[in-house]
CSV table of C-alpha atoms in Angstrom, one decimal:
chain,number,residue,atom,x,y,z
W,1,MET,CA,-7.4,-20.7,-12.7
W,2,PRO,CA,-9.1,-21.9,-9.5
W,3,ASP,CA,-7.1,-23.1,-6.5
W,4,SER,CA,-8.4,-26.7,-6.9
W,5,VAL,CA,-8.6,-28.7,-3.8
W,6,ALA,CA,-8.0,-32.5,-3.9
W,7,PRO,CA,-11.3,-34.5,-3.8
W,8,ARG,CA,-12.4,-34.4,-0.2
W,9,GLN,CA,-16.1,-35.3,-0.4
W,10,TRP,CA,-15.5,-38.5,1.5
W,11,THR,CA,-13.4,-36.7,4.0
W,12,ILE,CA,-16.3,-34.3,4.6
W,13,MET,CA,-18.6,-37.2,5.0
W,14,ASN,CA,-16.3,-39.0,7.5
W,15,ASN,CA,-15.9,-35.8,9.4
W,16,ARG,CA,-19.6,-35.4,9.6
W,17,LEU,CA,-19.8,-38.9,11.0
W,18,GLY,CA,-17.5,-37.7,13.8
W,19,VAL,CA,-14.2,-39.3,12.7
W,20,ASP,CA,-12.2,-36.1,13.2
W,21,MET,CA,-14.3,-33.3,14.6
W,22,ASP,CA,-11.3,-31.0,15.3
W,23,ASN,CA,-10.2,-31.0,11.7
W,24,PHE,CA,-13.8,-30.6,10.5
W,25,GLN,CA,-14.3,-27.5,12.7
W,26,LYS,CA,-11.0,-26.2,11.3
W,27,GLU,CA,-12.3,-26.7,7.7
W,28,ILE,CA,-15.5,-24.8,8.6
W,29,ASP,CA,-13.6,-21.9,10.0
W,30,GLU,CA,-11.3,-21.8,7.0
W,31,ARG,CA,-14.3,-21.7,4.6
W,32,ALA,CA,-15.9,-19.0,6.6
W,33,ASN,CA,-12.8,-16.9,6.5
W,34,LEU,CA,-12.8,-17.2,2.7
W,35,ALA,CA,-15.8,-14.8,2.6
W,36,LEU,CA,-13.6,-11.9,3.8
W,37,SER,CA,-11.5,-12.2,0.6
W,38,ASN,CA,-14.4,-12.5,-1.9
W,39,LYS,CA,-13.7,-16.3,-2.2
W,40,PHE,CA,-15.8,-19.4,-1.6
W,41,GLU,CA,-15.7,-23.2,-2.2
W,42,LEU,CA,-17.9,-24.9,-4.6
W,43,LEU,CA,-18.9,-28.6,-4.4
W,44,LEU,CA,-19.1,-30.0,-8.0
W,45,PHE,CA,-21.5,-32.9,-8.7
W,46,ARG,CA,-23.3,-34.5,-11.7
W,47,LEU,CA,-26.9,-35.3,-12.2
W,48,GLY,CA,-26.7,-37.3,-15.5
W,49,ALA,CA,-27.2,-36.4,-19.1
W,50,ALA,CA,-29.9,-34.0,-20.2
W,51,TYR,CA,-30.1,-35.5,-23.7
W,52,GLN,CA,-29.1,-38.9,-25.2
W,53,ASP,CA,-25.3,-39.2,-25.7
W,54,GLU,CA,-24.6,-35.8,-24.1
W,55,GLN,CA,-21.8,-35.4,-21.7
W,56,PRO,CA,-23.3,-34.9,-18.2
W,57,GLU,CA,-23.0,-31.3,-17.1
W,58,LEU,CA,-21.3,-30.2,-13.9
W,59,PHE,CA,-23.4,-28.5,-11.2
W,60,GLY,CA,-22.3,-26.7,-8.1
W,61,ILE,CA,-23.4,-25.7,-4.6
W,62,ASN,CA,-21.6,-23.6,-2.0
W,63,VAL,CA,-19.8,-25.9,0.4
W,64,PHE,CA,-20.8,-23.7,3.3
W,65,LYS,CA,-24.5,-24.7,2.8
W,66,LEU,CA,-23.6,-28.4,2.9
W,67,ARG,CA,-24.2,-30.1,6.2
W,68,GLU,CA,-23.1,-33.5,5.0
W,69,ILE,CA,-22.8,-36.1,2.1
W,70,VAL,CA,-24.3,-39.5,2.8
W,71,PRO,CA,-24.9,-42.6,0.7
W,72,MET,CA,-28.4,-43.1,-0.6
W,73,THR,CA,-30.6,-44.4,2.3
W,74,ASN,CA,-34.1,-45.8,2.8
W,75,ILE,CA,-36.7,-43.2,1.8
W,76,THR,CA,-40.3,-43.3,3.0
W,77,ARG,CA,-42.8,-41.9,0.5
W,78,ALA,CA,-45.9,-40.2,2.0
W,79,ALA,CA,-49.3,-40.5,0.5
W,80,GLY,CA,-49.9,-37.8,-2.1
W,81,MET,CA,-46.2,-36.9,-2.4
W,82,LYS,CA,-45.3,-36.1,-6.0
W,83,SER,CA,-42.0,-35.7,-8.0
W,84,PRO,CA,-39.5,-34.2,-7.5
W,85,LEU,CA,-40.1,-35.0,-3.8
W,86,LEU,CA,-38.9,-38.6,-3.3
W,87,GLY,CA,-40.1,-38.8,0.3
W,88,MET,CA,-38.6,-38.5,3.8
W,89,ALA,CA,-35.3,-39.9,5.0
W,90,ASN,CA,-34.2,-40.4,8.6
W,91,ILE,CA,-30.7,-39.0,8.8
W,92,ARG,CA,-29.2,-39.1,12.3
W,93,GLY,CA,-32.6,-39.1,13.9
W,94,GLN,CA,-34.0,-36.2,11.9
W,95,LEU,CA,-36.7,-36.7,9.3
W,96,ILE,CA,-35.9,-34.5,6.3
W,97,PRO,CA,-37.4,-34.2,2.8
W,98,VAL,CA,-35.5,-35.7,-0.1
W,99,ILE,CA,-35.6,-34.0,-3.5
W,100,ASP,CA,-34.8,-35.7,-6.8
W,101,LEU,CA,-32.4,-33.1,-8.2
W,102,PRO,CA,-31.9,-34.7,-11.6
W,103,ALA,CA,-35.7,-34.6,-12.0
W,104,VAL,CA,-35.7,-30.8,-11.2
W,105,ALA,CA,-32.9,-30.2,-13.7
W,106,GLY,CA,-34.3,-32.4,-16.4
W,107,CYS,CA,-31.4,-34.9,-16.3
W,108,THR,CA,-31.4,-38.7,-16.3
W,109,PRO,CA,-28.8,-40.4,-14.0
W,110,GLU,CA,-26.8,-43.1,-15.8
W,111,THR,CA,-26.0,-45.0,-12.6
W,112,GLY,CA,-28.9,-44.0,-10.4
W,113,LEU,CA,-29.3,-41.7,-7.4
W,114,ASN,CA,-26.3,-42.7,-5.3
W,115,LEU,CA,-25.7,-39.8,-2.9
W,116,LEU,CA,-27.6,-37.4,-0.7
W,117,LEU,CA,-26.4,-33.8,-0.3
W,118,VAL,CA,-27.8,-32.7,3.0
W,119,THR,CA,-28.1,-28.9,3.0
W,120,GLU,CA,-29.2,-26.1,5.2
W,121,TYR,CA,-31.0,-23.2,3.6
W,122,ALA,CA,-33.0,-20.4,5.2
W,123,ARG,CA,-33.2,-22.3,8.5
W,124,SER,CA,-34.5,-25.4,6.8
W,125,THR,CA,-32.8,-28.8,6.2
W,126,GLN,CA,-33.3,-30.9,3.1
W,127,ALA,CA,-31.5,-33.6,1.1
W,128,PHE,CA,-30.8,-33.5,-2.6
W,129,ALA,CA,-30.4,-36.8,-4.4
W,130,VAL,CA,-27.5,-36.7,-7.0
W,131,GLU,CA,-25.7,-39.2,-9.1
W,132,SER,CA,-22.1,-38.4,-8.2
W,133,VAL,CA,-19.8,-35.9,-6.5
W,134,GLU,CA,-16.7,-34.8,-8.4
W,135,ASP,CA,-14.6,-32.3,-6.5
W,136,ILE,CA,-14.4,-29.2,-4.4
W,137,VAL,CA,-12.8,-26.1,-6.0
W,138,ARG,CA,-11.9,-22.8,-4.4
W,139,LEU,CA,-13.0,-19.8,-6.5
W,140,ASP,CA,-13.1,-16.1,-6.4
W,141,TRP,CA,-16.6,-14.7,-6.9
W,142,ASN,CA,-15.4,-12.7,-9.9
W,143,GLN,CA,-15.1,-16.1,-11.7
W,144,VAL,CA,-18.9,-16.5,-11.4
W,145,ARG,CA,-21.2,-14.8,-13.8
W,146,ALA,CA,-25.0,-14.2,-13.5
W,147,ALA,CA,-26.8,-16.7,-15.7
W,148,GLU,CA,-30.1,-15.0,-16.4
W,149,SER,CA,-29.1,-13.5,-19.7
W,150,GLY,CA,-27.8,-16.7,-21.2
W,151,VAL,CA,-29.4,-19.6,-19.5
W,152,SER,CA,-33.0,-20.5,-20.0
W,153,THR,CA,-33.6,-22.7,-17.0
W,154,ARG,CA,-35.2,-21.1,-14.0
W,155,ASN,CA,-33.2,-23.2,-11.6
W,156,ILE,CA,-29.7,-21.8,-12.4
W,157,THR,CA,-28.6,-18.7,-10.7
W,158,SER,CA,-25.0,-18.4,-12.1
W,159,ILE,CA,-22.2,-19.9,-14.1
W,160,ALA,CA,-18.8,-20.7,-12.5
W,161,CYS,CA,-15.8,-20.6,-14.7
W,162,LEU,CA,-13.5,-23.3,-13.3
W,163,ASP,CA,-10.4,-22.9,-15.5
W,164,ASN,CA,-9.0,-21.4,-18.6
W,165,GLN,CA,-10.2,-24.2,-20.9
W,166,ASN,CA,-13.9,-23.0,-20.6
W,167,LYS,CA,-14.7,-25.7,-18.1
W,168,MET,CA,-17.9,-24.5,-16.3
W,169,ALA,CA,-20.3,-25.5,-13.6
W,170,MET,CA,-23.9,-24.4,-13.3
W,171,VAL,CA,-24.7,-23.0,-9.8
W,172,LEU,CA,-28.2,-24.1,-8.7
W,173,ASP,CA,-30.7,-21.6,-7.5
W,174,VAL,CA,-31.7,-23.7,-4.5
W,175,GLU,CA,-34.0,-20.9,-3.2
W,176,GLN,CA,-36.0,-21.1,-6.5
W,177,ILE,CA,-36.1,-24.9,-6.3
W,178,LEU,CA,-37.4,-24.9,-2.7
W,179,HIS,CA,-39.9,-22.2,-3.5
W,180,ASP,CA,-41.3,-24.2,-6.4
W,181,ILE,CA,-41.6,-27.4,-4.3
W,182,ILE,CA,-42.8,-25.8,-1.0
W,183,PRO,CA,-44.2,-22.3,-2.0
W,184,SER,CA,-46.4,-21.8,1.1
W,185,VAL,CA,-43.4,-21.3,3.4
W,186,ARG,CA,-41.8,-18.7,1.1
W,187,GLU,CA,-44.6,-16.4,0.2
W,188,VAL,CA,-45.0,-12.9,1.7
W,189,LYS,CA,-48.5,-13.1,3.3
W,190,GLU,CA,-50.8,-10.2,4.2
W,191,GLY,CA,-50.1,-9.3,7.9
W,192,ASP,CA,-46.5,-10.6,7.8
W,193,ILE,CA,-45.3,-7.0,7.9
W,194,ASP,CA,-46.5,-4.5,10.5
W,195,ALA,CA,-48.0,-1.3,9.1
W,196,LYS,CA,-45.5,1.2,10.3
W,197,SER,CA,-43.6,4.3,9.1
W,198,PHE,CA,-40.1,3.5,8.0
W,199,ARG,CA,-37.8,6.5,8.4
W,200,LEU,CA,-36.6,7.1,4.8
W,201,ARG,CA,-36.1,10.5,3.2
W,202,ALA,CA,-38.7,11.5,0.6
W,203,ASN,CA,-36.9,10.5,-2.6
W,204,ALA,CA,-34.5,8.0,-1.2
W,205,VAL,CA,-34.6,4.3,-2.4
W,206,ALA,CA,-33.3,1.0,-1.2
W,207,ILE,CA,-30.5,-0.6,-3.3
W,208,VAL,CA,-31.0,-4.4,-3.3
W,209,ALA,CA,-28.3,-6.9,-4.4
W,210,GLU,CA,-29.7,-10.4,-4.8
W,211,ASP,CA,-28.9,-13.0,-7.4
W,212,SER,CA,-31.8,-15.4,-6.7
W,213,LYS,CA,-34.9,-14.6,-8.8
W,214,VAL,CA,-37.4,-15.8,-6.2
W,215,ALA,CA,-35.6,-14.0,-3.4
W,216,ARG,CA,-35.7,-10.7,-5.4
W,217,GLN,CA,-39.4,-11.2,-6.0
W,218,MET,CA,-40.0,-11.8,-2.3
W,219,LEU,CA,-37.9,-8.7,-1.3
W,220,GLU,CA,-39.7,-6.5,-3.8
W,221,GLN,CA,-43.0,-7.6,-2.2
W,222,GLY,CA,-41.7,-7.1,1.3
W,223,LEU,CA,-40.2,-3.6,0.6
W,224,LYS,CA,-43.4,-2.6,-1.2
W,225,ALA,CA,-45.4,-3.5,1.9
W,226,MET,CA,-43.0,-1.4,3.9
W,227,GLY,CA,-43.5,1.5,1.6
W,228,ILE,CA,-39.8,1.5,0.6
W,229,PRO,CA,-39.0,2.0,-3.1
W,230,ALA,CA,-36.3,-0.3,-4.3
W,231,MET,CA,-33.8,-0.7,-7.1
W,232,MET,CA,-32.9,-4.4,-7.7
W,233,TYR,CA,-29.5,-5.7,-8.9
W,234,ASN,CA,-28.4,-9.3,-9.6
W,235,THR,CA,-24.8,-9.0,-8.4
W,236,GLY,CA,-22.9,-7.1,-5.7
W,237,LEU,CA,-20.7,-5.5,-8.4
W,238,GLU,CA,-23.8,-4.1,-10.3
W,239,ALA,CA,-25.0,-2.6,-7.0
W,240,TRP,CA,-21.6,-1.2,-6.2
W,241,VAL,CA,-21.4,0.5,-9.6
W,242,LYS,CA,-24.8,2.0,-9.1
W,243,ILE,CA,-24.1,3.2,-5.6
W,244,LYS,CA,-20.9,5.1,-6.8
W,245,GLN,CA,-22.9,6.5,-9.7
W,246,MET,CA,-25.6,7.8,-7.3
W,247,TYR,CA,-23.0,9.4,-5.1
W,248,GLN,CA,-21.6,11.3,-8.1
W,249,GLU,CA,-25.1,12.4,-9.0
W,250,ALA,CA,-25.7,13.6,-5.4
W,251,GLN,CA,-22.5,15.6,-5.6
W,252,ALA,CA,-23.4,17.2,-8.9
W,253,GLU,CA,-26.9,18.1,-7.5
W,254,GLY,CA,-25.5,19.5,-4.2
W,255,VAL,CA,-27.4,17.1,-2.1
W,256,SER,CA,-26.5,14.4,0.4
W,257,ILE,CA,-26.1,10.8,-0.7
W,258,HIS,CA,-28.8,10.0,1.9
W,259,ASP,CA,-31.3,11.9,-0.2
W,260,LYS,CA,-30.6,9.3,-2.9
W,261,ILE,CA,-30.0,6.0,-1.0
W,262,GLY,CA,-31.7,5.3,2.3
W,263,LEU,CA,-30.8,1.6,2.7
W,264,ILE,CA,-28.7,-1.1,1.1
W,265,LEU,CA,-30.0,-4.7,1.4
W,266,THR,CA,-27.6,-7.4,0.2
W,267,ASP,CA,-27.3,-11.1,-0.1
W,268,LEU,CA,-24.0,-12.8,0.7
W,269,GLU,CA,-23.5,-15.2,-2.2
W,270,MET,CA,-23.5,-13.3,-5.5
W,271,PRO,CA,-21.6,-13.5,-8.8
W,272,GLU,CA,-18.7,-11.1,-9.4
W,273,MET,CA,-18.8,-9.5,-5.9
W,274,ASP,CA,-20.2,-11.1,-2.7
W,275,GLY,CA,-22.2,-9.3,0.0
W,276,PHE,CA,-19.2,-9.1,2.4
W,277,THR,CA,-17.1,-7.3,-0.2
W,278,LEU,CA,-19.9,-5.0,-1.1
W,279,THR,CA,-20.5,-4.1,2.5
W,280,ARG,CA,-16.8,-3.6,3.2
W,281,ASN,CA,-16.5,-1.3,0.2
W,282,ILE,CA,-19.4,0.8,1.5
W,283,LYS,CA,-18.2,1.0,5.1
W,284,SER,CA,-14.6,1.8,4.2
W,285,ASP,CA,-15.7,4.8,2.0
W,286,PRO,CA,-16.0,7.9,4.2
W,287,ASN,CA,-18.7,9.3,1.8
W,288,LEU,CA,-20.9,6.2,2.0
W,289,LYS,CA,-20.1,4.6,5.4
W,290,ASN,CA,-23.2,6.0,7.1
W,291,ILE,CA,-25.7,4.4,4.7
W,292,PRO,CA,-27.4,1.5,6.6
W,293,VAL,CA,-26.5,-1.9,5.3
W,294,VAL,CA,-28.6,-5.0,6.1
W,295,ILE,CA,-27.4,-8.4,5.0
W,296,HIS,CA,-30.1,-10.9,4.1
W,297,SER,CA,-28.8,-14.4,3.5
W,298,SER,CA,-29.5,-18.1,3.5
W,299,LEU,CA,-26.0,-18.6,5.0
W,300,SER,CA,-26.5,-18.6,8.8
W,301,GLY,CA,-24.4,-19.6,11.7
W,302,SER,CA,-22.0,-17.8,14.2
W,303,ALA,CA,-19.1,-17.6,11.7
W,304,ASN,CA,-21.1,-15.6,9.2
W,305,GLU,CA,-22.6,-13.4,11.9
W,306,ASP,CA,-19.1,-12.7,13.1
W,307,HIS,CA,-18.1,-11.7,9.6
W,308,VAL,CA,-21.1,-9.4,9.4
W,309,ARG,CA,-19.8,-7.5,12.4
W,310,LYS,CA,-16.3,-7.4,11.0
W,311,VAL,CA,-17.3,-5.7,7.8
W,312,GLY,CA,-19.5,-3.2,9.6
W,313,ALA,CA,-23.0,-4.2,8.5
W,314,ASN,CA,-25.8,-2.6,10.5
W,315,GLY,CA,-28.0,-5.7,10.5
W,316,TYR,CA,-28.2,-9.4,9.5
W,317,VAL,CA,-31.3,-11.5,8.8
W,318,ALA,CA,-31.5,-15.1,7.7
W,319,LYS,CA,-33.8,-15.8,4.8
W,320,PHE,CA,-36.8,-15.9,4.6
W,321,GLU,CA,-37.9,-14.2,7.8
W,322,ILE,CA,-40.0,-11.3,6.5
W,323,LYS,CA,-41.2,-10.2,9.9
W,324,GLN,CA,-37.7,-10.2,11.2
W,325,LEU,CA,-36.4,-8.4,8.1
W,326,SER,CA,-39.0,-5.7,8.6
W,327,ALA,CA,-38.1,-5.2,12.2
W,328,VAL,CA,-34.4,-5.0,11.5
W,329,ILE,CA,-34.9,-2.5,8.7
W,330,SER,CA,-37.1,-0.4,10.9
W,331,LYS,CA,-34.4,-0.4,13.6
W,332,VAL,CA,-31.4,0.4,11.5
W,333,LEU,CA,-33.3,3.3,9.8
W,334,GLU,CA,-34.3,4.6,13.2
W,335,ASP,CA,-30.7,4.2,14.5
W,336,ALA,CA,-29.3,6.0,11.5
W,337,GLU,CA,-31.4,9.1,12.1
W,338,LEU,CA,-30.4,10.5,8.7
């Protein structure tokens, strides 16, 4: 059962307004430290009913991606702007796009769009209009399951099990939503990656752990342009099982693990096992610790970069900087000299 935190959405909002910045910074530090124990906090919210007389479903977003919660404000709609973009809002002097999240999810709010969730993803800022905010819960990543096999919508990345009574929340694939709305800033374009030789052994592959469908597609394109064959996995746990399996195969064949795996590229937020835990498992294993690990995440900031160093990752790149990712991969492979 999750360690439920009393409703604090208005506390978060007040802290963002500057009421108590010391406590706010303390909360941020505490949330960042959760990552080192395979835990995170999920903001729960509702978008309305998907069908008539249906109980509105719960949705969730990682609190660490939340910059603030504000009441609905004036929105300026630009010419030619279409749903689900509502327009632009001026929030603390910054003009940011506002996305109608119920429209994206196919829901109808019963009381209207009342709140804006201002989020930071991949070095971009946007606001998601929602009907209501419910709570914040603290979860272990093993309470989260990949949704692709059982959920048809393209905008859900995973399902969070909130308690033992089958209460669940659908975790949105914000990367997919932003890609669908603003695809031009997410595509891998010709010329984004320099034509260079990446130092990988002849039959070695990259193991990629990433739960977002659109991010996996982009990484596949990018690694293909680098000439790096890749094996893609939806969760950190799936990747970890495969890594251990490949080590056993290497032992049986009398070859080095580096003949099998040349690079591990991992997201941070993933069902079952997050990227910090995956990296720590690899770097604490004497048989695997020399495999280069690059973390590729939409979670940015000094706290996360500090954790990257603590778990021993060889590189860290914020999504979706393909040129930077290419440069980091090239460097860590060169430094490894395996």
